[in-house]
Amino acid sequence: MLSENSILWTALSILLLPLLSYVIIFFFGKKLPRKGDWVGVTLLFASWIQALRIFVTFWRHGDPQFRVEGAVRWLDLGRFTADAGILVDGTTAVMLVVVTTVSMLVHLYSVGYMHGDRRYERFFAFLGFFTFSMMGIVLSNSLLLLYMFWELVGLASYLLIGFFFHKHSAANANKKAFLTNRVGDFGFFIGILILFTAYGTFNYLELFAHMQVAPIGGALLTWAGVGLFMGCIGKSAQAPLHIWLPDAMEGPTPVSALIHAATMVAAGVYMVARLQPLFDPSAMLVIAYVGSITAFLAATIAVVKTDIKKSLAYSTISQLGYMVMAMGVGVAGAGMFHLWTHAFFKALLFLGSGSVIHAVHTQEMPLMGGLRKKMPITFWTFAIATIAISGVPFFSGFYSKDAILAGALAFGWIDGHIVPFVLALLAAGFTAFYMFRMLFQTFFGKPRDMERYEHAHESPWTMALPLVFLAVLAIGSAGWKGPTDGWFGKFVAPYDMEMIVAQYGPAGHDVQAEAVHVEAETTEGHAAETQADEHAAVDPHAETPAAVHGGADEHAVAATHEGGHEGGHDVHHKAHNTAMILSILTAGLGILLAWLTYMRRIISAPAILARLPWVHKVLQNMYYFDELYAATVYRFTLWFSWLNGAFDRVVIDGIVNGAGYLTRVLSWFSGQIDKWVVDGLVNGVGAAIQVSGEGIRRVQTGRIQTYLVYVCFSILVLVLVFRAL
């Protein structure tokens, strides 16, 4: 096992190795053999090994409350200080393995997929920068660092989505992704500012402790939670800001796998799981409904998409909706468990689709067919991932999805909000249908384009090896014993708030008095009253189920609204069994309908579309979200821009131009005064002096007789004047 100091240094190396990859390849890639691709693969492999070391250490430790934190003073501006630090706990260990595994395999896969691209070395540099940014999100110990790396991930996604920037569609896609995320990030920033203003710290654990000791009053806590969740809505593509993710398919397929499986879109889910104590019940309810609605809407859209990557994109949005809903209904552990399993089978699906696209040079499923014989490795691995995401028992996706559905059903029974469970269950059926539709249309039946079929071939080993590795994880990543294993609980569990308050709470407060651990009351209704009376001492999520330990049978509940602790346990046990049965039946029905429609042809898809043309039109146009934004937000933005332009032209330019005209008039008037008054006076004095000088010159003749006449005349004048006076 690693020591605490070794854990911090190992985590720091995991953060910096991808950054080193970016620096080396970006600046020296063109001069290196193979343009430096081996640098990225090697350094990411080293990061993966280091992540496994941390994972094994926390596995052997077995305590989900064990954490290691290290920080250095970064900013010191007197009253304002900020630390740069790393927080490593079980959740961090899980995310490190997820991100490094997928990123390493994407690096290896890209060696074959991007071979021959004219910006080959720059692509690998951007992959390293992307991974570094995501590692920063995972390892940050404060909201300040989290927000910085959050924006770096946005920048990295902009660079990768628009990698083929010579295509207008790709250039538009990366701008759309960047700007849409800015909307969510604005709310995220507001939420951070509310919390910092209230408590004067960015540190996660200090915020948790302050929240327990002195919760924010009124609706401000709800707004802070909703603000933080806005960041998740943008980054994890939740409705209504999900519109950027399908367009992000314009990037290379390895980028799609990296974004959809483990990094950018998972960041929002991870953030909500990490900051659970900062969300009050009202914010949690918003999260639950947004997640469930997103899961349902995206799943229905995926049913009609014929582009294999676009269909997988909406599949990702739907699965992210599951994870977000899990956070809202209080089973954050189940949400993280699904993030874990989904990362592997979704990466496999995208890399498998990339293998198909690489072989047939099209993304349209109606132009494929019969490829299972041409591409056996791709077929079998893709089939395994399809089975896993569809929720078939004994595959990883079944256990994680079952845990979420069980938590949602229990939440509905206890709190009365059954809609999230219903929407999630319907989404599960649609998922099984459109995924097997994809499998059947791509790999079964007769080839629908013989030229493409004849050209198809299995991908090289650099692309096939990651597929096989991910296929193994798609089967076994949930644990060999499935839901009864409970191994995930060693990593992810609700925070021990009493311990956090004691360690990180404000100095001088009474821990025993203020960090009270409230037991579930045995009298019906008394638990809710106790929670209201002692709100400052209780976990703000105590009224919702707290976590699912990695798909374990028990769905832990922090407090129960009605009934005693045993009654709450019975509710969750019953919910688990009910949800599992309904999940299996729903998935089986979806698979059966796909088989009858696309294999046996008993059900005619064109006939159904002809009967329901408006449904197909709505789904094909993705519920008109883009059109709605074009008619409202975009049009308002354009109108507001025109208004600002008109104001600038008429008012601002009018003032400036008017001031210029007035200045010219005043200058002319000033020039006239200078010319006729000032210059006239000066010139007049000079002329007078000149005339008088000319007269005096005439008087000075140089003759004595003339001077005597002047003297006599002057005396005569003086005598006359004297006489007159």
XYZ file of C-alpha atoms in Angstrom:
725
model
C 0.000 0.000 0.000
C 1.102 3.536 -0.734
C 1.697 5.903 2.164
C -0.335 9.110 2.349
C 2.605 11.139 1.082
C 3.152 8.667 -1.765
C -0.525 8.882 -2.713
C -0.228 12.660 -3.146
C 2.937 12.444 -5.232
C 1.454 9.648 -7.329
C -1.699 11.691 -7.937
C 0.427 14.689 -8.901
C 2.321 12.569 -11.433
C -0.988 11.386 -12.924
C -1.956 15.042 -13.371
C 1.320 16.194 -14.895
C 2.182 13.295 -17.229
C -0.563 14.173 -19.761
C 0.553 17.813 -19.580
C 4.107 16.694 -20.322
C 2.759 14.708 -23.275
C 1.052 17.837 -24.601
C 4.178 20.007 -24.265
C 6.535 17.499 -25.911
C 4.276 16.616 -28.834
C 2.995 20.139 -29.480
C 6.416 21.757 -29.614
C 8.614 18.918 -30.850
C 6.205 16.398 -32.423
C 7.161 17.109 -36.037
C 10.812 16.352 -35.267
C 10.143 13.108 -33.370
C 9.836 9.614 -34.899
C 6.231 8.815 -35.855
C 5.489 12.459 -34.969
C 5.602 11.617 -31.269
C 2.502 9.409 -31.005
C 4.513 6.950 -28.895
C 5.163 9.730 -26.367
C 1.446 10.181 -25.737
C 0.746 6.442 -25.564
C 3.696 5.800 -23.235
C 2.974 8.642 -20.821
C -0.725 7.787 -20.661
C 0.184 4.167 -19.986
C 2.376 5.398 -17.119
C -0.548 7.470 -15.793
C -2.786 4.416 -15.999
C -0.319 2.328 -13.968
C -0.127 5.068 -11.343
C -3.931 5.289 -11.203
C -4.140 1.529 -10.655
C -1.664 1.834 -7.769
C -3.918 4.374 -6.057
C -6.997 2.263 -6.823
C -5.439 -0.852 -5.278
C -4.341 1.160 -2.226
C -7.891 2.337 -1.544
C -9.242 -1.146 -2.296
C -6.967 -2.646 0.322
C -7.712 0.138 2.770
C -11.419 -0.633 2.461
C -12.669 2.544 4.168
C -14.696 4.906 1.928
C -14.098 7.723 4.429
C -10.315 7.506 4.049
C -8.961 10.527 2.217
C -5.646 12.285 1.666
C -5.394 16.029 1.058
C -2.395 18.214 0.347
C -2.258 21.900 -0.519
C 0.103 24.854 -0.820
C -0.695 28.533 -0.427
C -1.271 29.887 -3.934
C -2.699 33.375 -3.434
C -2.343 35.582 -0.362
C -3.948 38.995 -0.753
C -4.489 39.766 2.898
C -8.108 38.948 3.663
C -8.355 36.774 0.564
C -6.283 33.613 0.373
C -6.503 30.589 -1.909
C -4.739 27.247 -1.829
C -3.843 24.938 -4.688
C -4.391 21.410 -3.507
C -5.183 17.800 -4.289
C -7.891 15.682 -2.670
C -7.659 11.929 -3.116
C -10.383 9.642 -1.778
C -12.282 6.582 -3.000
C -14.314 8.592 -5.518
C -11.114 10.113 -6.867
C -9.506 6.677 -7.168
C -12.454 5.418 -9.228
C -12.404 8.422 -11.558
C -8.635 8.224 -12.043
C -8.950 4.647 -13.288
C -11.881 5.539 -15.551
C -10.193 8.549 -17.152
C -6.729 7.028 -17.564
C -8.077 3.723 -18.904
C -10.248 5.276 -21.579
C -7.700 7.963 -22.444
C -4.883 5.434 -22.772
C -6.966 3.210 -25.035
C -8.087 6.193 -27.111
C -4.438 7.189 -27.560
C -3.581 3.685 -28.759
C -6.672 3.485 -30.979
C -5.841 6.861 -32.546
C -2.496 5.534 -33.789
C -4.422 3.486 -36.337
C -7.475 5.669 -36.834
C -5.672 8.990 -37.389
C -2.792 7.523 -39.388
C -1.921 9.770 -42.316
C -3.712 12.860 -41.034
C -1.786 16.026 -41.858
C -2.123 17.305 -38.275
C -1.392 13.943 -36.705
C 0.997 15.234 -34.017
C -1.293 18.094 -33.036
C -4.154 15.656 -32.473
C -2.104 13.685 -29.943
C -1.011 16.918 -28.270
C -4.643 17.976 -27.837
C -5.525 14.544 -26.431
C -2.878 15.029 -23.759
C -4.126 18.523 -22.938
C -7.699 17.237 -22.697
C -6.685 14.450 -20.325
C -4.650 16.846 -18.164
C -7.660 19.159 -17.831
C -9.958 16.330 -16.810
C -7.419 15.042 -14.292
C -7.422 18.513 -12.773
C -11.191 18.348 -12.257
C -10.884 14.939 -10.615
C -8.035 15.894 -8.270
C -9.043 19.453 -7.298
C -9.825 20.068 -3.643
C -11.554 23.436 -4.062
C -14.201 25.138 -6.144
C -11.657 27.641 -7.445
C -9.369 25.000 -8.945
C -12.390 23.008 -10.096
C -13.681 25.995 -12.048
C -10.279 26.661 -13.626
C -9.893 23.089 -14.880
C -13.587 23.101 -15.805
C -12.894 25.884 -18.285
C -9.716 24.190 -19.527
C -11.802 21.128 -20.395
C -14.118 23.430 -22.345
C -11.142 24.828 -24.252
C -9.752 21.358 -24.947
C -13.113 20.147 -26.221
C -13.287 23.196 -28.505
C -9.921 22.257 -30.009
C -10.800 18.576 -30.495
C -14.403 18.890 -31.689
C -13.253 21.395 -34.288
C -10.088 19.485 -35.172
C -11.273 19.220 -38.781
C -11.818 22.972 -38.801
C -11.652 23.094 -42.602
C -15.174 21.615 -42.509
C -17.819 24.239 -41.800
C -19.891 21.704 -39.844
C -16.975 20.973 -37.502
C -16.163 24.660 -37.048
C -19.808 25.381 -36.218
C -19.991 22.376 -33.879
C -17.073 23.441 -31.709
C -18.430 26.983 -31.452
C -21.848 25.626 -30.516
C -20.330 23.381 -27.846
C -18.207 26.182 -26.433
C -20.996 28.773 -26.289
C -23.632 26.379 -24.946
C -21.302 25.384 -22.133
C -20.729 29.053 -21.320
C -24.437 29.332 -20.468
C -24.168 26.542 -17.914
C -20.817 27.772 -16.638
C -22.303 31.195 -15.889
C -24.750 29.590 -13.450
C -21.917 27.451 -12.082
C -19.876 30.585 -11.413
C -22.812 32.270 -9.632
C -23.258 29.216 -7.396
C -19.564 29.270 -6.483
C -19.718 32.983 -5.653
C -22.757 32.483 -3.387
C -20.972 29.812 -1.380
C -17.702 31.744 -1.180
C -19.518 34.909 -0.098
C -21.341 32.973 2.629
C -18.377 31.039 4.027
C -15.201 32.694 2.741
C -13.600 29.485 1.498
C -13.413 27.444 -1.674
C -12.237 24.188 -0.052
C -14.738 21.336 -0.443
C -14.475 19.878 3.053
C -14.435 23.280 4.745
C -17.598 24.194 2.840
C -19.249 20.943 3.941
C -18.348 21.630 7.576
C -19.547 25.245 7.462
C -22.760 24.117 5.778
C -23.459 21.724 8.643
C -22.661 24.241 11.371
C -24.375 27.279 9.830
C -26.504 26.496 6.765
C -27.341 29.309 4.352
C -30.795 30.569 5.169
C -33.851 30.906 2.966
C -33.875 30.054 -0.716
C -30.249 31.131 -1.184
C -28.985 27.590 -0.558
C -31.368 26.275 -3.213
C -30.169 28.878 -5.703
C -26.553 28.046 -4.892
C -27.269 24.359 -5.552
C -29.156 25.081 -8.763
C -26.291 27.343 -9.855
C -23.762 24.577 -9.315
C -26.053 22.161 -11.152
C -26.168 24.550 -14.115
C -22.529 23.647 -14.669
C -23.555 20.001 -14.841
C -26.415 20.801 -17.241
C -23.957 22.356 -19.664
C -20.992 20.016 -19.281
C -22.988 16.778 -18.997
C -25.421 17.779 -21.756
C -28.654 17.759 -19.786
C -31.865 19.231 -21.156
C -32.236 21.939 -22.241
C -28.490 22.476 -22.878
C -27.960 19.047 -24.448
C -28.006 20.379 -28.018
C -24.213 20.648 -28.367
C -23.341 16.992 -27.783
C -24.781 15.426 -30.986
C -23.049 18.081 -33.074
C -19.791 17.253 -31.277
C -19.720 14.096 -33.434
C -18.089 16.263 -36.076
C -14.801 15.636 -34.276
C -12.744 12.493 -34.993
C -14.288 9.292 -33.600
C -11.574 8.843 -30.920
C -12.553 12.282 -29.636
C -16.167 11.155 -29.464
C -15.140 8.163 -27.378
C -13.010 10.311 -25.094
C -15.676 12.974 -24.573
C -18.643 10.636 -24.231
C -17.129 7.850 -22.182
C -14.961 9.220 -19.445
C -14.028 12.850 -19.568
C -15.968 15.958 -20.443
C -19.559 14.782 -20.070
C -18.719 12.787 -16.937
C -17.323 15.914 -15.285
C -20.770 17.263 -14.435
C -21.905 14.015 -12.847
C -18.676 13.779 -10.878
C -19.049 17.378 -9.705
C -22.571 16.802 -8.378
C -21.479 13.597 -6.638
C -18.447 15.311 -5.126
C -20.467 18.301 -3.849
C -23.534 16.395 -2.623
C -23.707 18.092 0.812
C -24.070 21.492 -0.856
C -27.416 20.619 -2.474
C -30.587 21.016 -0.429
C -33.714 18.860 -1.015
C -35.277 21.401 -3.399
C -32.177 21.484 -5.585
C -32.011 17.687 -5.453
C -35.584 17.470 -6.717
C -34.679 19.724 -9.653
C -31.713 17.461 -10.395
C -33.886 14.326 -10.287
C -36.452 15.675 -12.742
C -33.922 17.184 -15.147
C -32.010 13.897 -15.257
C -35.068 11.701 -15.816
C -36.533 13.992 -18.488
C -33.175 14.072 -20.277
C -32.895 10.283 -20.172
C -36.331 9.863 -21.742
C -36.080 12.593 -24.402
C -32.667 11.499 -25.647
C -33.633 7.820 -25.757
C -36.672 8.541 -27.932
C -34.605 10.657 -30.348
C -31.985 7.892 -30.688
C -34.714 5.551 -31.973
C -35.038 7.394 -35.300
C -31.423 8.411 -35.966
C -29.691 6.605 -38.827
C -26.220 8.075 -38.279
C -24.449 5.572 -36.032
C -22.469 8.236 -34.152
C -25.467 10.535 -33.726
C -27.488 7.654 -32.322
C -24.697 6.873 -29.866
C -24.504 10.563 -28.974
C -28.138 10.591 -27.900
C -27.525 7.321 -26.101
C -24.825 9.083 -24.098
C -27.170 11.948 -23.242
C -29.754 9.424 -22.063
C -27.275 7.505 -19.903
C -25.990 10.748 -18.415
C -29.588 11.523 -17.556
C -29.666 8.270 -15.575
C -26.571 9.295 -13.632
C -27.883 12.784 -12.920
C -31.244 11.401 -11.824
C -29.410 9.082 -9.426
C -27.787 12.121 -7.813
C -31.176 13.796 -7.453
C -33.014 10.858 -5.903
C -30.227 10.426 -3.377
C -28.416 7.354 -4.698
C -25.195 9.093 -5.665
C -23.245 5.849 -5.253
C -25.414 4.200 -7.901
C -24.869 7.154 -10.207
C -21.100 6.888 -9.814
C -21.336 3.119 -10.298
C -23.134 3.668 -13.599
C -20.528 6.267 -14.579
C -17.906 3.559 -13.943
C -19.566 0.837 -16.016
C -20.845 3.205 -18.706
C -17.357 4.580 -19.330
C -16.159 1.207 -20.569
C -19.069 0.005 -22.673
C -19.726 3.461 -24.157
C -16.049 3.859 -25.081
C -16.298 0.417 -26.666
C -19.390 1.431 -28.634
C -17.775 4.576 -30.001
C -14.492 2.899 -30.830
C -16.439 0.032 -32.393
C -18.440 2.471 -34.501
C -15.162 4.107 -35.469
C -13.854 0.726 -36.579
C -16.941 0.276 -38.761
C -16.691 3.797 -40.195
C -12.990 3.246 -40.876
C -13.910 0.128 -42.862
C -16.953 1.285 -44.871
C -16.386 5.065 -44.948
C -19.915 5.995 -43.994
C -21.806 6.678 -40.780
C -25.246 5.809 -42.169
C -26.517 2.477 -40.825
C -28.909 1.891 -43.778
C -25.796 1.666 -46.008
C -24.222 -1.064 -43.879
C -25.306 -4.626 -43.134
C -23.699 -8.066 -43.052
C -20.429 -6.840 -41.535
C -20.173 -9.473 -38.786
C -18.365 -11.874 -41.135
C -16.034 -9.201 -42.454
C -15.245 -7.716 -39.035
C -15.613 -10.466 -36.404
C -13.643 -8.742 -33.628
C -15.518 -5.505 -34.067
C -18.829 -7.382 -34.200
C -18.385 -9.443 -31.039
C -17.017 -6.571 -28.988
C -19.752 -4.230 -30.241
C -22.367 -6.876 -29.404
C -21.011 -7.191 -25.850
C -21.230 -3.427 -25.371
C -24.767 -3.404 -26.797
C -25.869 -6.109 -24.384
C -24.244 -4.257 -21.480
C -25.887 -0.891 -22.164
C -29.250 -2.570 -22.738
C -29.286 -3.841 -19.159
C -29.106 -7.584 -19.810
C -28.332 -9.552 -16.610
C -24.738 -10.634 -15.910
C -23.340 -7.707 -17.884
C -22.053 -4.597 -16.122
C -24.738 -2.195 -17.295
C -27.499 -4.290 -15.752
C -26.198 -3.932 -12.199
C -25.539 -0.198 -12.291
C -28.779 0.645 -14.089
C -30.744 -1.624 -11.744
C -29.286 0.216 -8.748
C -30.411 3.570 -10.157
C -33.916 2.349 -10.998
C -34.260 0.826 -7.526
C -33.246 4.098 -5.897
C -35.636 6.069 -8.121
C -38.530 3.728 -7.295
C -37.826 3.951 -3.561
C -37.627 7.729 -3.875
C -41.021 7.709 -5.577
C -42.611 5.539 -2.921
C -41.175 7.543 -0.023
C -41.368 11.104 -1.371
C -44.269 10.684 -3.790
C -42.299 11.646 -6.916
C -42.784 8.591 -9.111
C -42.328 10.405 -12.450
C -38.506 10.107 -12.515
C -38.725 6.329 -12.153
C -41.377 5.984 -14.864
C -39.393 8.087 -17.333
C -36.179 6.195 -16.526
C -37.908 2.833 -16.992
C -39.298 3.888 -20.372
C -35.848 5.116 -21.350
C -34.439 1.691 -20.473
C -36.843 0.045 -22.919
C -36.026 2.515 -25.684
C -32.304 1.986 -25.025
C -32.540 -1.754 -25.564
C -34.568 -1.189 -28.738
C -32.344 1.353 -30.486
C -29.100 -0.354 -29.479
C -30.153 -3.707 -30.909
C -31.559 -1.866 -33.922
C -28.047 -0.485 -34.401
C -26.485 -3.936 -33.993
C -28.884 -5.612 -36.425
C -28.693 -2.910 -39.087
C -24.903 -2.743 -38.982
C -23.780 -6.347 -38.677
C -26.708 -8.573 -39.722
C -28.728 -9.074 -42.866
C -27.541 -8.691 -46.414
C -25.105 -5.961 -47.421
C -27.049 -2.939 -48.614
C -24.075 -1.387 -50.408
C -21.931 -4.048 -52.059
C -19.127 -1.672 -52.960
C -18.688 -0.631 -49.355
C -19.105 -4.214 -48.171
C -16.391 -5.485 -50.492
C -14.073 -2.745 -49.294
C -14.684 -3.523 -45.591
C -12.015 -5.271 -43.521
C -11.114 -5.776 -39.894
C -9.241 -2.910 -38.253
C -5.504 -3.119 -37.419
C -4.367 -4.392 -34.034
C -3.895 -0.888 -32.638
C -7.643 -0.434 -33.053
C -8.732 -4.000 -32.276
C -6.773 -4.392 -29.006
C -8.611 -1.578 -27.205
C -11.916 -3.091 -28.348
C -11.094 -6.462 -26.784
C -9.839 -4.894 -23.562
C -12.973 -2.756 -23.207
C -15.193 -5.742 -23.995
C -13.754 -7.560 -20.979
C -14.503 -4.530 -18.819
C -18.011 -4.227 -20.283
C -18.698 -7.683 -18.889
C -16.830 -7.698 -15.601
C -16.438 -4.075 -14.452
C -19.469 -4.362 -12.154
C -17.774 -7.095 -10.134
C -17.795 -10.824 -10.430
C -20.689 -11.251 -8.015
C -22.742 -8.459 -9.415
C -25.117 -6.641 -7.065
C -24.349 -8.891 -4.094
C -20.641 -8.086 -4.178
C -20.814 -4.532 -2.861
C -17.134 -3.880 -3.645
C -17.913 -0.405 -4.935
C -18.877 0.609 -1.413
C -15.188 0.527 -0.510
C -14.762 3.596 -2.682
C -18.014 5.552 -2.794
C -20.234 6.186 0.209
C -21.988 9.186 1.802
C -19.673 11.600 3.583
C -19.245 11.168 7.338
C -20.354 14.693 8.120
C -19.725 14.425 11.857
C -16.072 13.601 11.200
C -15.757 16.376 8.593
C -17.270 18.962 10.964
C -14.899 17.896 13.723
C -11.866 18.163 11.432
C -12.717 21.121 9.192
C -15.371 23.058 11.093
C -14.948 26.680 12.253
C -12.582 27.041 15.197
C -14.210 27.263 18.605
C -17.579 25.715 17.834
C -19.041 22.920 19.916
C -18.795 19.822 17.763
C -20.973 17.747 20.034
C -23.677 20.381 20.107
C -23.640 21.357 16.467
C -22.621 18.213 14.593
C -25.364 16.005 15.962
C -25.923 12.738 14.225
C -29.708 12.408 13.969
C -31.014 8.883 14.249
C -34.056 7.785 12.261
C -37.088 8.202 14.496
C -39.422 5.316 15.207
C -42.573 7.416 15.353
C -44.249 8.154 12.025
C -43.641 11.720 10.907
C -41.293 12.536 13.790
C -38.147 12.220 11.644
C -39.206 15.057 9.342
C -40.003 17.284 12.334
C -36.649 16.534 13.937
C -34.864 17.313 10.688
C -36.586 20.714 10.442
C -35.788 21.588 14.068
C -32.135 20.599 13.821
C -31.461 21.620 10.204
C -28.104 23.036 11.130
C -26.935 19.700 12.483
C -28.133 17.255 9.884
C -26.966 16.319 6.419
C -29.167 18.440 4.110
C -29.939 15.314 2.098
C -31.044 13.273 5.070
C -34.575 13.099 3.726
C -33.486 11.326 0.562
C -31.741 7.992 0.128
C -28.062 8.610 0.582
C -26.210 6.166 -1.613
C -26.105 2.781 -3.194
C -22.938 0.875 -2.454
C -22.002 -0.109 -5.940
C -25.170 -1.954 -6.771
C -25.320 -3.746 -3.453
C -28.655 -5.175 -2.358
C -29.192 -2.554 0.301
C -29.861 1.006 -0.823
C -28.645 3.007 2.152
C -31.023 5.638 3.499
C -29.839 8.520 5.629
C -33.297 9.179 7.030
C -36.819 7.973 6.369
C -39.808 10.250 6.018
C -42.362 7.748 7.134
C -42.005 4.736 9.324
C -38.985 3.479 11.202
C -35.580 2.392 10.036
C -36.676 -1.183 9.422
C -39.672 0.034 7.459
C -37.411 2.154 5.277
C -35.141 -0.821 4.702
C -38.131 -2.924 3.665
C -39.211 -0.207 1.216
C -35.820 -0.193 -0.432
C -35.553 -3.960 -0.488
C -38.970 -4.188 -2.135
C -38.060 -1.384 -4.538
C -34.886 -3.232 -5.503
C -36.725 -6.441 -6.371
C -39.545 -4.635 -8.180
C -37.212 -2.427 -10.175
C -35.021 -5.374 -11.156
C -37.977 -7.359 -12.493
C -39.397 -4.368 -14.369
C -35.969 -3.506 -15.764
C -35.423 -7.022 -17.134
C -38.910 -7.145 -18.634
C -38.551 -3.697 -20.205
C -35.133 -4.460 -21.685
C -36.376 -7.821 -22.955
C -39.367 -6.162 -24.606
C -37.127 -3.605 -26.321
C -34.800 -6.324 -27.635
C -37.756 -8.404 -28.820
C -39.291 -5.499 -30.709
C -35.951 -4.712 -32.374
C -35.568 -8.365 -33.409
C -39.114 -8.550 -34.798
C -38.636 -5.269 -36.666
C -35.125 -5.504 -38.109
C -34.428 -9.242 -38.239
C -37.718 -11.068 -38.774
C -39.411 -8.079 -40.480
C -42.698 -9.029 -38.826
C -43.121 -5.433 -37.691
C -42.732 -2.873 -40.451
C -40.948 0.269 -39.335
C -41.958 2.220 -42.500
C -45.602 1.298 -41.931
C -45.459 2.565 -38.351
C -43.806 5.777 -39.475
C -46.498 6.214 -42.126
C -49.184 5.889 -39.440
C -47.418 8.294 -37.072
C -45.676 10.800 -39.334
C -45.899 13.627 -36.814
C -44.164 11.527 -34.140
C -41.339 10.697 -36.519
C -41.074 14.333 -37.572
C -40.856 15.547 -33.978
C -38.215 12.952 -33.084
C -36.262 13.464 -36.290
C -36.148 17.180 -35.520
C -35.052 16.436 -31.939
C -38.154 17.971 -30.348
C -37.330 21.214 -32.181
C -34.962 22.416 -29.489
C -32.663 23.980 -32.063
C -35.594 25.585 -33.850
C -36.943 26.861 -30.532
C -33.598 28.430 -29.685
C -33.342 29.829 -33.202
C -36.770 31.441 -32.846
C -36.196 32.749 -29.320
C -32.678 32.936 -27.956
C -30.858 33.334 -31.274
C -33.420 35.754 -32.684
C -33.439 37.760 -29.466
C -29.630 37.800 -29.526
C -29.615 39.005 -33.122
C -32.290 41.608 -32.376
C -30.432 42.785 -29.287
C -27.217 42.944 -31.305
C -29.013 44.991 -33.992
C -30.440 47.263 -31.284
C -26.983 47.761 -29.791
C -25.602 48.451 -33.275
C -28.344 50.962 -33.985
C -27.770 52.635 -30.621
C -24.062 52.771 -31.404
C -24.676 54.264 -34.838
C -27.388 56.737 -33.867
C -26.570 57.699 -30.292
C -22.903 56.996 -29.684
C -21.748 57.842 -33.205
C -24.197 60.773 -33.232
C -22.671 62.189 -30.087
C -19.154 61.635 -31.369
C -19.898 63.014 -34.832
C -21.892 65.902 -33.358
C -19.025 66.742 -31.050
C -16.718 66.681 -34.061
C -19.020 68.978 -36.071
C -19.369 71.369 -33.136
C -15.620 71.349 -32.730
C -15.175 72.245 -36.411
C -17.686 75.163 -36.084
C -16.014 76.487 -32.960
C -12.645 76.140 -34.626
C -13.830 78.185 -37.639
C -15.292 80.855 -35.372
C -12.112 80.916 -33.307
C -10.103 81.222 -36.511
C -12.188 84.216 -37.624
C -11.661 85.970 -34.300
C -7.977 85.223 -34.500
C -7.830 86.455 -38.083
C -9.875 89.664 -37.817
C -9.625 90.655 -34.164
C -6.362 89.395 -32.803
C -4.423 89.579 -36.055
C -6.242 92.851 -37.014
C -5.267 94.492 -33.753
C -1.667 93.399 -34.066
C -1.467 94.388 -37.712
C -3.221 97.735 -37.014
C -0.752 98.650 -34.292
C 2.092 97.772 -36.607
C 0.604 99.866 -39.446
C 0.076 102.847 -37.133
C 3.632 102.652 -35.939
C 4.797 102.356 -39.512
C 2.780 105.463 -40.598
C 3.953 107.473 -37.637
C 7.508 106.411 -38.277
C 7.167 107.472 -41.871
C 5.920 110.910 -40.752
C 8.689 111.325 -38.223
C 11.201 110.322 -40.858
C 9.998 113.202 -43.007
C 10.439 115.664 -40.126
C 14.039 114.682 -39.568
C 15.605 116.629 -42.519
C 19.032 117.341 -41.012
C 18.731 121.150 -41.615
C 19.240 123.613 -38.717
C 16.872 126.122 -40.219
C 14.009 123.602 -40.348
C 14.592 122.536 -36.729
C 14.564 126.234 -35.620
C 11.224 126.679 -37.395
C 9.812 123.618 -35.588
C 11.054 124.943 -32.245
C 9.549 128.358 -32.814
C 6.296 126.837 -33.970
C 6.188 124.536 -30.944
C 6.820 127.499 -28.590
C 4.050 129.407 -30.310
C 1.640 126.512 -29.898
C 2.521 126.133 -26.212
C 2.000 129.878 -25.629
C -1.405 129.676 -27.320
C -2.376 126.663 -25.286
C -1.169 128.292 -22.069
C -3.145 131.388 -22.932
C -6.210 129.374 -23.733
C -6.054 127.520 -20.456
